[in-house]
């Protein structure tokens, strides 16, 4: 009798695992900043945490919106959305999911220390109708609210209150709370071991509400800063996947038996920004004035930077040079206005002289060295190009954790910097609202240069509520053209998304560079 009971128990244990349950090991050059999903509006952070936490609305393999913690949603009035919530869902700590968690999460996303305020910026009020129904009222009609909520992970009100984590820790102030190193979501994976800057492990959530498409039992994520070491680990079989592949390593991986590449255009635009707010730059030898407040100086920088050369030599043609802050695949992109000024060193020197800098000036450039494809190499190329117009650059390249704490809110401690942006809703309004609007606490949060153009603010406000697609496109074109013509930013390119993995690994690659583990299968 005991043997039969034991056999039944073993069979039940086996059946509870996905078919061919596997361990999956992968690596990236930088770590997740925090286990708190609200502390960084950065793709890798958001993507990793989306395996533990879930939004109301998620994206499928084809990027279409699909139900997650909300089973359905509808617009019941021009400014009101009703969301029906999924029943019988529990957080990994055992707490039942309900409307209270949605209200709490939206409030927490607005709290000091949050970097995801963009997702809830249009919300005026959230109302609890019952345990499984909420109404969200916006300040004005917002036709893309469900797409914006894709980026908002829902947290447990009970868990956060019990652990004194009701607001995100401010990573720029090097503070922590319980949610910094612990997690409690509703998603397909549960946090295991957390060793910052080294490794993080996950295990399958056996009580996940959805039917798994993955066959993973455990996941091990490793931080391997050196590209050559990551490639060697992949080719030797020490890891199953590397998330970012430098262009210079693609040929070697592609011709190695047992390994394969996946690539597609990414929605992210990589660009350069200037401090245009301070009367005197923090990191320059120019005294008593800010050269970037003069449009001629910004245009001189743009005409000195050869994005085609960066595309060919640094990116090995794994990029798409651009003149706009959004690219193909983003709603609102129009190729007819994607025209940048020609590279012209002599014209750039003339512009600098007209602005009062005939001999150029010295300046510090802030750059990440583990965030974007060949980021430090791109910055080094920019340094060499600007030297041709007598701009002397001191390049400071740092890991993403230190870099973002330096240049992003609330410090904005930079004079000239590199950044990348993927519109979370797949729409131009994301880049315009967060990068180009005047900073007011919700709008312009990542306008790190602090510029303020009332005409542009008016366009952004109209775009956010315009339902006529032709009128909306006209406004988007006007806003993007203004940014381009006044050189408020210098767009560089949309990078090519390249992942590498062992031949027996199947994944879903998405143009927003999200990496959902729920689609990973190993050994088939």
XYZ file of C-alpha atoms in Angstrom:
524
model
C 0.000 0.000 0.000
C 2.841 2.361 0.912
C 4.600 1.614 -2.391
C 1.436 2.453 -4.355
C 0.979 5.682 -2.419
C 4.612 6.645 -3.036
C 4.293 5.879 -6.747
C 1.167 8.030 -7.018
C 2.917 10.864 -5.205
C 5.918 10.671 -7.518
C 3.676 10.601 -10.591
C 1.770 13.652 -9.339
C 5.070 15.457 -8.771
C 6.238 14.701 -12.308
C 2.907 15.733 -13.848
C 3.030 19.068 -12.024
C 6.168 20.020 -13.962
C 6.074 21.248 -17.555
C 7.107 18.654 -20.131
C 10.887 18.114 -20.146
C 11.393 20.545 -17.247
C 14.687 22.302 -17.829
C 17.211 24.614 -16.250
C 17.969 27.737 -18.233
C 21.168 29.780 -17.825
C 21.606 33.135 -19.488
C 23.828 36.191 -19.201
C 23.973 39.911 -19.859
C 26.658 42.554 -19.481
C 24.811 44.430 -16.715
C 22.515 43.612 -13.838
C 18.941 44.459 -12.926
C 19.100 47.575 -10.760
C 16.528 46.444 -8.203
C 13.830 43.864 -7.599
C 11.377 46.758 -7.211
C 9.680 47.141 -10.621
C 9.079 50.880 -10.128
C 12.638 52.079 -9.546
C 13.845 52.293 -13.153
C 12.031 52.956 -16.422
C 14.644 50.949 -18.258
C 13.867 48.094 -20.618
C 16.117 45.443 -19.112
C 14.846 46.176 -15.608
C 11.193 46.193 -16.701
C 11.625 43.088 -18.841
C 13.311 41.029 -16.134
C 10.785 41.983 -13.466
C 7.895 41.188 -15.843
C 8.754 37.528 -15.286
C 7.848 37.909 -11.595
C 5.262 40.693 -11.598
C 2.445 41.178 -14.085
C 0.453 44.114 -15.494
C -3.258 44.341 -16.168
C -2.570 44.112 -19.899
C 0.409 42.313 -21.444
C 1.793 41.824 -24.951
C 1.793 38.563 -26.855
C 4.417 37.186 -29.220
C 3.218 39.506 -31.984
C 3.201 42.569 -29.639
C -0.590 42.677 -29.617
C -2.308 43.551 -26.336
C -3.832 40.627 -24.494
C -5.430 40.035 -21.088
C -3.199 39.487 -18.075
C -4.476 40.447 -14.616
C -7.409 42.107 -16.359
C -9.624 39.755 -18.344
C -11.316 42.545 -20.322
C -11.488 46.313 -20.530
C -13.735 48.866 -22.163
C -14.080 52.618 -22.474
C -17.419 53.447 -20.834
C -17.075 57.221 -21.317
C -14.567 59.486 -23.112
C -12.435 59.684 -19.951
C -13.399 56.445 -18.170
C -12.032 52.917 -18.627
C -13.461 49.910 -16.805
C -11.225 46.881 -16.138
C -12.580 43.492 -15.110
C -9.961 41.691 -13.057
C -8.976 38.043 -13.198
C -10.520 35.953 -10.411
C -8.725 33.350 -8.273
C -5.261 34.831 -8.736
C -2.817 34.804 -5.842
C 0.469 36.536 -5.277
C 3.430 34.241 -4.740
C 3.238 34.971 -1.016
C -0.313 33.634 -0.910
C -2.243 36.932 -0.810
C -5.305 37.041 -3.092
C -5.174 39.573 -5.925
C -7.980 42.143 -5.949
C -8.970 45.674 -6.947
C -7.233 46.989 -3.820
C -3.879 45.975 -5.293
C -4.575 47.891 -8.500
C -5.472 51.063 -6.621
C -2.432 50.676 -4.388
C -0.058 50.031 -7.319
C -1.173 53.118 -9.230
C -0.717 55.209 -6.081
C 2.723 53.678 -5.467
C 3.758 54.367 -9.069
C 3.154 58.048 -8.377
C 5.148 58.101 -5.125
C 8.571 59.668 -4.666
C 11.290 57.328 -5.903
C 9.160 55.939 -8.735
C 10.539 56.095 -12.271
C 7.389 54.769 -13.943
C 5.132 57.771 -13.446
C 4.678 58.063 -17.238
C 2.382 55.041 -17.238
C -0.094 56.641 -14.823
C 0.420 60.321 -15.645
C -2.918 60.688 -17.438
C -4.924 59.154 -14.581
C -7.147 61.462 -12.540
C -8.827 58.911 -10.268
C -9.077 55.156 -9.724
C -12.297 53.766 -8.281
C -12.924 50.354 -6.757
C -16.289 49.083 -7.992
C -15.946 45.687 -6.311
C -13.203 43.140 -5.591
C -12.721 42.377 -9.288
C -13.671 45.637 -11.011
C -11.948 49.010 -11.194
C -12.693 52.199 -13.082
C -9.906 54.482 -14.176
C -10.780 58.069 -14.988
C -8.267 60.101 -16.977
C -7.779 63.857 -17.006
C -8.662 63.914 -20.702
C -9.560 61.253 -23.267
C -6.677 58.773 -23.506
C -7.246 56.181 -26.237
C -3.961 54.345 -25.499
C -4.328 53.895 -21.726
C -4.409 50.042 -21.870
C -1.148 50.052 -23.857
C 0.449 52.410 -21.333
C -0.582 50.168 -18.437
C 1.443 47.360 -20.031
C 4.459 48.818 -18.228
C 2.867 48.917 -14.764
C 3.497 45.798 -12.678
C 0.861 45.147 -10.036
C 2.191 44.739 -6.481
C 0.533 43.318 -3.387
C -0.830 46.005 -1.075
C -0.765 43.630 1.891
C 2.829 42.528 1.255
C 4.161 46.061 0.720
C 2.449 47.354 3.855
C 3.646 44.403 5.945
C 7.231 44.954 4.798
C 7.345 48.772 4.953
C 7.697 49.048 1.167
C 4.680 51.186 0.312
C 6.858 53.548 -1.750
C 9.790 52.728 -4.054
C 13.258 53.198 -2.606
C 15.099 56.092 -4.210
C 18.052 54.340 -5.860
C 19.686 57.680 -6.714
C 20.026 58.276 -2.970
C 21.409 54.733 -2.497
C 18.484 53.794 -0.276
C 16.776 50.426 -0.046
C 13.651 48.875 1.356
C 12.366 45.315 1.476
C 11.240 45.380 -2.169
C 14.769 46.207 -3.363
C 16.000 42.634 -2.806
C 12.740 40.690 -2.462
C 9.774 40.186 -4.777
C 6.195 38.960 -4.590
C 4.334 38.979 -7.885
C 1.660 36.946 -9.618
C 3.837 35.963 -12.587
C 5.229 32.687 -13.934
C 8.487 32.818 -11.952
C 9.425 33.266 -8.291
C 12.579 35.024 -7.109
C 15.158 32.648 -5.641
C 18.706 33.798 -4.873
C 19.547 37.477 -5.374
C 23.245 38.371 -5.539
C 23.467 41.919 -7.008
C 26.003 42.362 -9.829
C 26.640 38.601 -9.887
C 23.604 36.337 -10.318
C 19.881 36.051 -9.740
C 17.929 32.808 -9.781
C 14.249 32.184 -10.440
C 12.083 29.099 -10.084
C 8.838 28.121 -11.770
C 5.658 29.314 -10.077
C 3.546 26.138 -9.785
C 0.435 28.156 -8.916
C 0.558 30.580 -11.848
C -2.915 31.267 -13.192
C -1.937 30.833 -16.866
C -0.982 27.707 -18.796
C 2.823 27.728 -19.212
C 4.251 27.720 -22.715
C 7.747 27.372 -21.265
C 9.313 24.159 -19.950
C 11.613 25.741 -17.384
C 11.969 24.588 -13.804
C 14.751 26.980 -12.781
C 16.425 30.017 -14.332
C 19.876 31.378 -13.543
C 20.780 34.865 -14.731
C 24.469 35.779 -14.609
C 26.151 39.163 -14.968
C 29.187 38.793 -17.255
C 30.548 42.229 -18.077
C 33.187 41.162 -20.599
C 31.785 40.449 -24.074
C 34.469 37.911 -24.981
C 33.819 36.000 -21.777
C 30.069 35.909 -22.472
C 30.631 34.621 -26.004
C 33.064 31.967 -24.752
C 30.554 30.843 -22.119
C 27.852 30.479 -24.772
C 30.011 28.582 -27.237
C 31.297 26.220 -24.543
C 27.782 25.501 -23.292
C 28.253 27.127 -19.876
C 25.251 29.329 -20.610
C 22.255 28.757 -22.864
C 21.779 32.344 -24.057
C 23.373 35.788 -24.112
C 20.947 38.685 -24.226
C 23.076 41.257 -26.046
C 25.538 40.325 -28.792
C 28.161 42.854 -29.927
C 28.160 43.175 -33.752
C 31.807 42.152 -33.930
C 30.999 38.719 -32.442
C 28.090 37.829 -34.695
C 30.094 36.095 -37.423
C 31.929 33.864 -34.962
C 28.745 32.789 -33.205
C 26.895 32.283 -36.484
C 29.443 29.801 -37.811
C 29.788 27.802 -34.576
C 27.969 24.484 -34.511
C 25.478 24.273 -31.667
C 24.833 28.025 -31.514
C 22.469 30.341 -33.355
C 21.594 34.017 -33.684
C 18.260 35.829 -33.617
C 17.989 39.404 -34.822
C 15.405 42.029 -35.696
C 15.094 45.848 -35.704
C 14.550 47.317 -32.250
C 12.066 50.062 -31.398
C 14.606 51.863 -29.205
C 16.222 55.104 -30.402
C 19.702 55.888 -29.050
C 20.463 59.609 -28.847
C 22.630 62.322 -27.315
C 21.308 65.015 -24.998
C 22.506 68.356 -23.618
C 21.989 70.243 -20.370
C 20.038 73.251 -21.631
C 18.632 74.346 -18.258
C 21.485 75.459 -16.024
C 22.898 78.960 -16.606
C 26.370 77.390 -16.366
C 27.273 73.802 -17.215
C 28.332 71.524 -14.367
C 31.068 69.814 -16.344
C 32.735 72.296 -18.693
C 35.449 74.963 -18.781
C 32.960 77.569 -20.028
C 32.362 80.041 -17.229
C 29.256 82.128 -16.648
C 27.120 80.735 -19.457
C 25.747 77.573 -20.964
C 26.778 77.036 -24.594
C 23.937 74.518 -25.158
C 21.336 77.208 -24.663
C 22.471 78.473 -28.062
C 20.886 76.518 -30.903
C 23.947 77.155 -33.078
C 26.134 75.162 -30.691
C 23.746 72.223 -30.664
C 23.514 72.278 -34.452
C 27.312 72.417 -34.685
C 27.567 69.244 -32.610
C 25.025 67.518 -34.853
C 26.806 68.506 -38.065
C 30.111 67.227 -36.674
C 28.768 63.771 -35.728
C 28.748 61.276 -38.580
C 26.037 58.728 -37.822
C 26.727 56.834 -41.045
C 30.324 56.271 -39.928
C 29.079 55.020 -36.560
C 26.646 52.723 -38.402
C 29.357 51.253 -40.608
C 32.437 51.125 -38.361
C 31.211 50.889 -34.784
C 27.885 49.112 -35.244
C 29.059 46.956 -38.184
C 25.843 47.959 -40.009
C 23.711 46.602 -37.148
C 21.836 49.895 -36.732
C 19.567 52.273 -38.611
C 20.808 55.908 -38.596
C 18.007 58.324 -37.790
C 17.151 62.007 -37.493
C 14.061 61.470 -35.341
C 13.382 60.480 -31.744
C 11.261 57.519 -32.902
C 11.787 54.955 -35.634
C 9.950 52.393 -37.781
C 7.487 50.272 -35.856
C 6.475 53.093 -33.513
C 3.033 54.540 -34.152
C 3.529 58.059 -35.522
C 6.806 57.450 -37.377
C 6.911 59.143 -40.794
C 9.928 58.398 -42.987
C 9.348 61.556 -45.050
C 10.643 63.770 -42.207
C 13.495 61.481 -41.181
C 16.122 63.733 -42.758
C 19.149 64.911 -40.800
C 21.512 67.790 -41.628
C 24.574 66.768 -43.638
C 27.900 66.171 -41.886
C 29.889 69.377 -42.447
C 32.868 70.057 -40.178
C 33.594 73.507 -41.593
C 29.978 74.588 -41.257
C 30.021 73.322 -37.667
C 33.145 75.346 -36.875
C 31.494 78.421 -38.352
C 28.420 77.928 -36.177
C 30.596 77.634 -33.065
C 32.462 80.818 -33.982
C 29.204 82.691 -34.544
C 28.045 81.538 -31.113
C 31.211 82.907 -29.512
C 33.346 79.752 -29.308
C 35.897 80.089 -32.144
C 38.358 77.914 -30.225
C 35.772 75.426 -29.021
C 35.570 74.407 -25.357
C 36.086 71.470 -22.977
C 33.279 69.278 -21.743
C 32.567 66.021 -19.916
C 30.470 63.423 -21.717
C 28.613 60.835 -19.615
C 28.185 57.420 -21.199
C 27.139 53.911 -20.116
C 29.445 50.982 -20.830
C 27.015 48.092 -20.343
C 23.595 49.306 -21.492
C 23.377 49.751 -25.283
C 25.120 47.883 -28.090
C 28.733 49.133 -28.241
C 27.733 52.145 -26.145
C 31.218 53.123 -24.950
C 32.653 52.616 -28.449
C 29.954 54.922 -29.868
C 30.844 57.582 -27.312
C 34.533 57.234 -28.164
C 33.680 57.788 -31.828
C 31.659 60.888 -30.920
C 34.626 62.212 -28.930
C 36.881 61.867 -31.982
C 34.338 63.519 -34.280
C 33.808 66.495 -31.981
C 37.568 66.946 -31.669
C 37.535 67.991 -35.331
C 35.628 71.151 -34.327
C 37.804 71.777 -31.258
C 35.382 70.352 -28.719
C 37.583 68.634 -26.150
C 35.709 65.811 -24.443
C 36.478 64.074 -21.171
C 34.638 60.781 -21.539
C 33.271 59.226 -18.344
C 31.865 55.747 -19.014
C 30.220 53.849 -16.155
C 28.115 50.783 -15.473
C 24.387 51.342 -15.918
C 23.663 51.362 -12.180
C 26.020 54.280 -11.523
C 25.322 55.943 -14.855
C 21.553 56.174 -14.531
C 21.844 57.345 -10.931
C 24.027 60.200 -12.202
C 22.121 61.465 -15.238
C 18.491 60.497 -14.600
C 15.942 61.957 -12.183
C 16.135 63.374 -9.662
C 19.809 64.362 -9.977
C 20.189 65.183 -13.691
C 23.895 65.556 -12.904
C 25.176 65.771 -16.471
C 26.111 68.239 -19.194
C 26.272 65.960 -22.241
C 25.092 62.364 -22.282
C 23.882 59.289 -24.169
C 20.467 57.726 -23.581
C 18.078 55.336 -25.325
C 14.280 55.246 -25.339
C 11.750 52.558 -26.239
C 8.161 53.872 -26.254
C 6.369 51.602 -23.795
C 3.014 51.921 -25.548
C 4.594 51.663 -29.014
C 3.435 55.223 -29.693
C 5.220 58.518 -30.335
C 3.531 60.153 -27.346
C 5.790 58.181 -24.989
C 9.002 59.736 -26.307
C 7.454 63.180 -26.703
C 5.830 63.231 -23.264
C 8.775 61.841 -21.284
C 11.746 63.239 -23.236
C 10.547 66.528 -24.760
C 7.920 67.968 -22.441
C 8.734 70.610 -19.869
C 9.490 68.909 -16.547
C 6.542 69.208 -14.164
C 6.818 66.096 -11.997
C 4.975 63.801 -14.402
C 5.668 65.175 -17.891
C 9.296 65.495 -19.013
C 10.676 63.249 -16.275
C 13.450 62.046 -18.603
C 13.997 65.417 -20.232
C 17.396 65.287 -18.556
C 18.560 68.447 -20.333
C 15.704 70.420 -18.815
C 14.731 72.388 -21.926
C 11.288 73.997 -22.059
C 9.507 74.866 -25.303
C 5.895 76.031 -24.669
C 4.988 75.502 -28.328
C 6.142 71.887 -28.055
C 4.262 71.371 -24.778
C 1.061 72.504 -26.470
C 1.570 70.026 -29.311
C 2.236 67.174 -26.867
C -0.933 67.961 -24.929
C -2.959 67.909 -28.146
C -1.394 64.647 -29.352
C -2.283 62.951 -26.069
C -6.022 63.499 -26.566
C -6.492 63.772 -30.354
C -8.610 60.911 -31.694
C -8.573 61.977 -35.361
C -5.608 60.008 -36.706
C -4.811 62.402 -39.564
C -4.766 65.422 -37.256
C -2.763 63.486 -34.691
C -0.148 62.487 -37.269
C 0.203 66.113 -38.382
C 0.840 67.166 -34.774
C 3.367 64.366 -34.249
C 5.240 65.385 -37.403
C 5.285 69.014 -36.279
C 6.634 68.073 -32.841
C 9.342 65.751 -34.173
C 10.374 68.286 -36.817
C 10.692 71.019 -34.181
C 12.941 68.781 -32.056
C 15.028 67.978 -35.121
C 15.339 71.512 -36.497
C 16.237 73.062 -33.135
C 18.650 70.198 -32.353
C 17.095 69.709 -28.936
C 18.533 66.196 -29.135
C 20.917 64.434 -31.508
C 19.307 61.115 -32.517
C 21.902 58.517 -33.532
C 20.180 55.300 -34.533
C 17.786 52.485 -33.812
C 20.024 49.555 -32.958
C 19.564 46.061 -34.326
C 18.373 43.616 -31.696
C 20.674 40.578 -31.627
C 20.466 37.626 -29.232
C 22.501 34.405 -29.301
C 21.645 31.012 -27.857
C 22.332 27.316 -28.039
C 20.629 25.511 -30.909
C 18.252 23.650 -28.589
C 16.807 26.855 -27.104
C 13.573 28.424 -28.369
C 12.633 31.990 -27.411
C 10.299 34.748 -28.574
C 12.178 37.844 -29.688
C 10.232 41.113 -29.471
C 11.088 44.489 -31.057
C 10.845 46.255 -27.679
C 13.721 44.016 -26.410
C 11.547 42.441 -23.722
C 12.602 38.891 -22.930
C 9.598 36.941 -21.559
C 10.777 33.704 -20.006
C 7.257 32.328 -20.337
C 8.067 31.571 -23.992
C 11.453 29.852 -23.441
C 11.840 26.160 -24.107
C 15.070 24.176 -23.768
C 16.074 20.783 -25.085
C 13.548 20.253 -27.868
